[in-house]
Short mmCIF file of C-alpha atoms in Angstrom, two decimals:
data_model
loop_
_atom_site.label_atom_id
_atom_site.label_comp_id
_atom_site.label_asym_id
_atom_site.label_seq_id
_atom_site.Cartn_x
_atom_site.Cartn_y
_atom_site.Cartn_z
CA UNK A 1 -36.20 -61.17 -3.77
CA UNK A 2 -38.14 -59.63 -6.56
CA UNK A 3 -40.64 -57.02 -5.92
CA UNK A 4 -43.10 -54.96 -7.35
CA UNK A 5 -43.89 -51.51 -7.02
CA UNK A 6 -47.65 -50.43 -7.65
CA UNK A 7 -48.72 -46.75 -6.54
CA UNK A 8 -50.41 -44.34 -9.18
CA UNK A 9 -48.06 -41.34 -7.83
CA UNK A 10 -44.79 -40.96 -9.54
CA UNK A 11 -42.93 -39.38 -6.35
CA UNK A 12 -44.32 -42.16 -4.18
CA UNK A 13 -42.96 -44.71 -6.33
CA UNK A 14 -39.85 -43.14 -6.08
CA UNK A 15 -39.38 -42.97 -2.43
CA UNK A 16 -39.95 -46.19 -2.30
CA UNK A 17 -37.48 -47.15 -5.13
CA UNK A 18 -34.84 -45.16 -3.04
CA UNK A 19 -35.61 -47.14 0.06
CA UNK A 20 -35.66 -50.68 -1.75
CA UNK A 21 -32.43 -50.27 -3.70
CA UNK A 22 -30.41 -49.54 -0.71
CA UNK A 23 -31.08 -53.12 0.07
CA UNK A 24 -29.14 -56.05 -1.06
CA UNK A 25 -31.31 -58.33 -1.88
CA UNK A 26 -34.37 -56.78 -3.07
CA UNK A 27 -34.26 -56.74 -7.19
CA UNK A 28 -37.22 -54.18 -8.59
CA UNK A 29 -38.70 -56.18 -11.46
CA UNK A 30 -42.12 -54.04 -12.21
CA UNK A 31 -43.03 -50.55 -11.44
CA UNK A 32 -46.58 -49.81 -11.87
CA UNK A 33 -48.75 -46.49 -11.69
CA UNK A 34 -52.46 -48.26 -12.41
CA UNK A 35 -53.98 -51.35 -11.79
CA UNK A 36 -54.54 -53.18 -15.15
CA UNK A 37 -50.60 -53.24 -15.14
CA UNK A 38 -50.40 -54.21 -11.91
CA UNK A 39 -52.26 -57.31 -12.51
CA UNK A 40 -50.07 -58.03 -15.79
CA UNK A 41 -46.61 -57.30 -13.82
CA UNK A 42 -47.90 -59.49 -11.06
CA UNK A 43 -49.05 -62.52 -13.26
CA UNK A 44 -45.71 -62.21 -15.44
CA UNK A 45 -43.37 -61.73 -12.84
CA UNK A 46 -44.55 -63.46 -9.73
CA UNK A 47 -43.02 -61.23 -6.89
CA UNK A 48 -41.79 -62.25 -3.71
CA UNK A 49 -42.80 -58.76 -2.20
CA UNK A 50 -45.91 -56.62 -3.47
CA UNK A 51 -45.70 -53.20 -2.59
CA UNK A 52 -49.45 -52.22 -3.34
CA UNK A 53 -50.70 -48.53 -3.34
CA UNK A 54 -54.78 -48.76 -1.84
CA UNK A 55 -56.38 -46.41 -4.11
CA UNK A 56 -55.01 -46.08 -8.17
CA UNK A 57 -56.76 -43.61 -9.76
CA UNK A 58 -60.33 -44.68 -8.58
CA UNK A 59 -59.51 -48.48 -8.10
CA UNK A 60 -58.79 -50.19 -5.06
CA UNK A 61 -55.38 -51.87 -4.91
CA UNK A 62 -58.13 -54.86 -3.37
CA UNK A 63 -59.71 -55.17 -6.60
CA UNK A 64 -55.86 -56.18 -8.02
CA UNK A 65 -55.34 -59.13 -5.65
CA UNK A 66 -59.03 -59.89 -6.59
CA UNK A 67 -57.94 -60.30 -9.91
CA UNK A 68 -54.85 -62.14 -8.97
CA UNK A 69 -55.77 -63.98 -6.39
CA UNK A 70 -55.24 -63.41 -2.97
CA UNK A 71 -52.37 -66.26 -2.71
CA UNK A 72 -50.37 -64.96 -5.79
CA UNK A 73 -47.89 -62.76 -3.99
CA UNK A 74 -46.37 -64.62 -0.25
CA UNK A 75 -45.66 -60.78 1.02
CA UNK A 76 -47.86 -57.90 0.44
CA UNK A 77 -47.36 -54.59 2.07
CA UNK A 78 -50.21 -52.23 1.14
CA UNK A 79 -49.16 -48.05 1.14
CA UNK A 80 -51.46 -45.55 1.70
CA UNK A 81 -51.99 -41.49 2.18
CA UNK A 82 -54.74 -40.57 4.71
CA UNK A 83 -56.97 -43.39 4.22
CA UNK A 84 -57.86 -43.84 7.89
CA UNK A 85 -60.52 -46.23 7.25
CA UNK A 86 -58.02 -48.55 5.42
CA UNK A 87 -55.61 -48.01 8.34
CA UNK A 88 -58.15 -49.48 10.59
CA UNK A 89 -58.95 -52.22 8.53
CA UNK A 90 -55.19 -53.36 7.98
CA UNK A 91 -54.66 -53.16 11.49
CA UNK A 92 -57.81 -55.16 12.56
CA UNK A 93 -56.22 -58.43 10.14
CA UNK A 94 -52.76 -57.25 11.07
CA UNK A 95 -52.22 -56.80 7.91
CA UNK A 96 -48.27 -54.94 6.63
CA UNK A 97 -49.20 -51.37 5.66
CA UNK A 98 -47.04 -48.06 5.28
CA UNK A 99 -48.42 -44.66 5.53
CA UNK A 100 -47.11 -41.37 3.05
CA UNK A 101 -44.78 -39.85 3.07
CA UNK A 102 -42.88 -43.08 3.75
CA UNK A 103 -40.60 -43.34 7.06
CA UNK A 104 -37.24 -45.14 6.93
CA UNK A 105 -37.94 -46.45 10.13
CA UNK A 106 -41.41 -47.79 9.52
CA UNK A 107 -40.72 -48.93 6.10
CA UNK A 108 -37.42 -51.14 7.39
CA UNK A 109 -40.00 -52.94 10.01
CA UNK A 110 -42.16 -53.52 7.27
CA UNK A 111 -39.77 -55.10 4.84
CA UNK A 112 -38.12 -57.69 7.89
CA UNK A 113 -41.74 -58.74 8.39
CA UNK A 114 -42.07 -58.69 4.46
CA UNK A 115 -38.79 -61.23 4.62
CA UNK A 116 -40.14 -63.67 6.90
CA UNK A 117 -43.38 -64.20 5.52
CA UNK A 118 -41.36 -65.41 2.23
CA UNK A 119 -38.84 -67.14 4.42
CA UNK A 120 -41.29 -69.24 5.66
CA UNK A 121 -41.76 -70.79 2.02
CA UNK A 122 -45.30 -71.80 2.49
CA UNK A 123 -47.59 -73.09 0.00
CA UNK A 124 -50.67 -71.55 2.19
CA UNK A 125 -52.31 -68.28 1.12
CA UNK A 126 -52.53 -65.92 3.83
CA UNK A 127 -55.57 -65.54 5.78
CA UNK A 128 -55.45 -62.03 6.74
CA UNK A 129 -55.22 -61.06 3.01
CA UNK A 130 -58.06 -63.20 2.35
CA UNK A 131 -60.21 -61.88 5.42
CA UNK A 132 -59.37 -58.16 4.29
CA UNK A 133 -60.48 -59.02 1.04
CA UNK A 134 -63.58 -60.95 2.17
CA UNK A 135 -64.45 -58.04 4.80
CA UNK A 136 -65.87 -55.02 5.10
CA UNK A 137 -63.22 -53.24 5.14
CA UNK A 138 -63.30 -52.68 1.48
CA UNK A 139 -64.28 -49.14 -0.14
CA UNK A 140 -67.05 -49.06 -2.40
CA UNK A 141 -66.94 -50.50 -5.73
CA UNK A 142 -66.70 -48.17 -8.76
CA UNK A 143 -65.41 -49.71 -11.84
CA UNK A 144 -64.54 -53.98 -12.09
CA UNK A 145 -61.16 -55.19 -13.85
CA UNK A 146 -62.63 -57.40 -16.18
CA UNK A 147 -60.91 -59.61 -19.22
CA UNK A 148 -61.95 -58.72 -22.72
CA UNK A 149 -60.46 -59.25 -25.94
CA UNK A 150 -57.15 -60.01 -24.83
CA UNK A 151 -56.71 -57.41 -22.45
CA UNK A 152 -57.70 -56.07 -19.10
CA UNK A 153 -60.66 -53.40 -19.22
CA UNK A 154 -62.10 -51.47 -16.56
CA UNK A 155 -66.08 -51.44 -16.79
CA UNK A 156 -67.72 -48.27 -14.58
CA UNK A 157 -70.56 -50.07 -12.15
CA UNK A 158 -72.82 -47.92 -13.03
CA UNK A 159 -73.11 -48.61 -16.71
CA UNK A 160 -73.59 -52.57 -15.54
CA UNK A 161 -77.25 -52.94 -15.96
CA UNK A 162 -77.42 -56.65 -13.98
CA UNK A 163 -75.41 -59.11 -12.51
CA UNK A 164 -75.86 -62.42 -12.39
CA UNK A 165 -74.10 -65.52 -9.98
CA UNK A 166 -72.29 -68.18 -11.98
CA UNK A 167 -71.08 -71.06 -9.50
CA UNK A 168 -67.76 -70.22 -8.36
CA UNK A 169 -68.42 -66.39 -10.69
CA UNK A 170 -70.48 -64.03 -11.52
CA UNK A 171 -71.51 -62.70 -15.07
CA UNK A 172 -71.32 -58.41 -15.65
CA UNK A 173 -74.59 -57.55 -18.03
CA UNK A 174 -73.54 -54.15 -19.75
CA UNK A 175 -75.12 -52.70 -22.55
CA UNK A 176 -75.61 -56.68 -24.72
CA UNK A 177 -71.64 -57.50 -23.37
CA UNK A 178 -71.21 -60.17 -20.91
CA UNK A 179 -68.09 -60.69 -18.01
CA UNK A 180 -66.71 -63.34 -16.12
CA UNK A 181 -65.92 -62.05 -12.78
CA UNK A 182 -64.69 -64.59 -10.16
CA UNK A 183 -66.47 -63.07 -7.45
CA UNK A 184 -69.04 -64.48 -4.74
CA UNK A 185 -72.50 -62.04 -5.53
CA UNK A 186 -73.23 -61.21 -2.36
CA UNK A 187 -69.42 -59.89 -1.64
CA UNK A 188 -70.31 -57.58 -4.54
CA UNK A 189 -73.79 -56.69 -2.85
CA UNK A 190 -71.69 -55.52 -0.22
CA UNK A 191 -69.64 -53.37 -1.90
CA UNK A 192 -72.04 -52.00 -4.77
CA UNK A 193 -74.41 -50.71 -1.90
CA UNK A 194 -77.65 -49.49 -2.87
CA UNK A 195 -77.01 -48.91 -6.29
CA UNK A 196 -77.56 -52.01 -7.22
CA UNK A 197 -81.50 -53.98 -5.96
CA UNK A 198 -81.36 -58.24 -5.37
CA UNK A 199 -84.17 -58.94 -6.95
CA UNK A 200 -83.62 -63.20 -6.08
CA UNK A 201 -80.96 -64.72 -4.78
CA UNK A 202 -78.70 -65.32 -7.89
CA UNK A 203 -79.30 -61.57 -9.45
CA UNK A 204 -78.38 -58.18 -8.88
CA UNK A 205 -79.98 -54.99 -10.72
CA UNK A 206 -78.77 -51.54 -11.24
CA UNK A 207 -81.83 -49.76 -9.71
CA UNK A 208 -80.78 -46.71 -12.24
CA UNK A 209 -80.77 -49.59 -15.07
CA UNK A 210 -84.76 -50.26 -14.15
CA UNK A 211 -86.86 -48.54 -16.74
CA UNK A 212 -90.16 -50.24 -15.54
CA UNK A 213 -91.86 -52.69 -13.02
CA UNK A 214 -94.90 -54.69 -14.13
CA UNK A 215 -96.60 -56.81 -11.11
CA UNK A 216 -96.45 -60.48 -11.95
CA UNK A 217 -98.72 -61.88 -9.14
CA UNK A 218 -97.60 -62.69 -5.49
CA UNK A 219 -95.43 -59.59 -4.82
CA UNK A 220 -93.48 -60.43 -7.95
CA UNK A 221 -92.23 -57.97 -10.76
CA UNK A 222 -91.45 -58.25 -14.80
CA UNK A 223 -88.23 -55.88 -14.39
CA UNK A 224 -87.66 -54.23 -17.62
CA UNK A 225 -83.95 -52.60 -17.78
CA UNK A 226 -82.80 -50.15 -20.13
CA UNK A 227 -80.81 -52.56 -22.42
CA UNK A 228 -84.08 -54.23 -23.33
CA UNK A 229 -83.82 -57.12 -20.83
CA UNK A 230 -86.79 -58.49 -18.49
CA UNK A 231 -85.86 -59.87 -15.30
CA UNK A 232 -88.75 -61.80 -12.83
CA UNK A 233 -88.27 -60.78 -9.52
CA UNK A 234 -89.05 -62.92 -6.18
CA UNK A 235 -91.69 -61.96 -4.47
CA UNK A 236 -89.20 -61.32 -1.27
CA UNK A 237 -87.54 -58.28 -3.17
CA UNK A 238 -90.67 -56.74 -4.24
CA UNK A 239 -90.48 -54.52 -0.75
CA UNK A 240 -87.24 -53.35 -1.86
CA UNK A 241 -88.22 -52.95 -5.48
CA UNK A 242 -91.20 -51.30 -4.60
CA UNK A 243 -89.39 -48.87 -2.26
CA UNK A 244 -88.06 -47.77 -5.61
CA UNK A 245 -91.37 -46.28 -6.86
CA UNK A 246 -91.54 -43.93 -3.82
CA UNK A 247 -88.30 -42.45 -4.69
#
């Protein structure tokens, strides 16, 4: 089966590696230490077996199988340090995880359920990825993976000034530059937090982006944003927009 390794720390990699080629049939095909390689090994090689570090260097390992697609790998079996939280939330969707430092014992449990889920040769994506994914369970969201002149970038959510939905996708405003992001906007309202005001139902704002509100009748605003841009708000967000002011 072919398998590939993503974690951001060298000696973690490596105990893995140890474990994996004591096996017979597992074949290493990637090794990855961040996530815009992760996402290229993944698409190039398509793995049987994922193993898939949580946090790489400030991005979630959930923001790869974003990217991806949630159905991409059959087995995924997500490592982690002391991120309890994450613990939680792989348990609640009985999802595969190992903890560091890895145990023998605990990692050989994890690989035979890693074996059946691509023994049973399904076509169907796996829900519990899907409902991590989709849940709450996620940690805030920094940076996005985005796709930009041939190559993966990472864009820091705080220098995104709006966000806007786009059907199935939603479009990254930074600084005159537009992204495609298939994402649902209110999963990223979720994870952006407060940072980032709905000001209607297909828009998002950075709320350090806003460099002025002018009323525009009903409870609405004219939001003007630092790149130039003016936004009209619904007159539902004006609360929340005027909650600003008070800050």
């Amino acid at each position: 089966m072919k398998i590939v390794l993503v974690d951001d720390e060298p000696p973690s990699r490596l105990a893995l590696r140890q474990q994996l080629t004591a096996l017979p049939d597992a074949e290493i095909v990637a090794e990855c230490g961040d996530g815009a390689s992760a996402v290229e090994a993944i698409t190039r090689h398509a793995p049987d077996v994922l193993f898939l570090d949580v946090q790489l260097g400030g991005v979630s390992g959930l923001d790869v199988l974003e990217r991806v697609g949630a159905d991409a790998v059959p087995a995924i079996v997500f490592v982690t340090a002391y991120d309890r939280y994450a613990v939680r939330a792989f348990e609640a969707h009985a999802v595969d995880y190992l903890l560091k430092p890895i145990d023998p014992d605990r990692f050989r449990e994890a690989w035979q359920r890693a074996v059946e889920r691509v023994a049973q040769n399904t076509d169907e994506p796996d829900t519990r990825i899907s409902a991590l994914i989709a849940g709450d369970a996620l940690p805030p969201l920094d940076r996005f993976v985005v796709r930009g002149g041939g190559k993966l970038v990472f864009v820091p959510a705080d220098s995104v000034d709006w966000i806007e939905a786009a059907g199935n996708y939603v479009r990254l405003h930074q600084a005159g530059k537009e992204y495609l992001l298939r994402r649902t906007l209110s999963g990223l309202a979720d994870r952006l937090g407060r940072r980032f005001v709905r000001i209607r139902r297909t828009a998002l704002v950075n709320s350090q982006a806003i460099s002025a509100l002018e009323p525009y009748g009903k409870g609405s605003y004219v939001v003007h944003l630092r790149d130039g841009s003016r936004l009209i708000s619904s007159r539902y967000a004006g609360r929340e927009l005027r909650a600003l002011l008070r800050e």
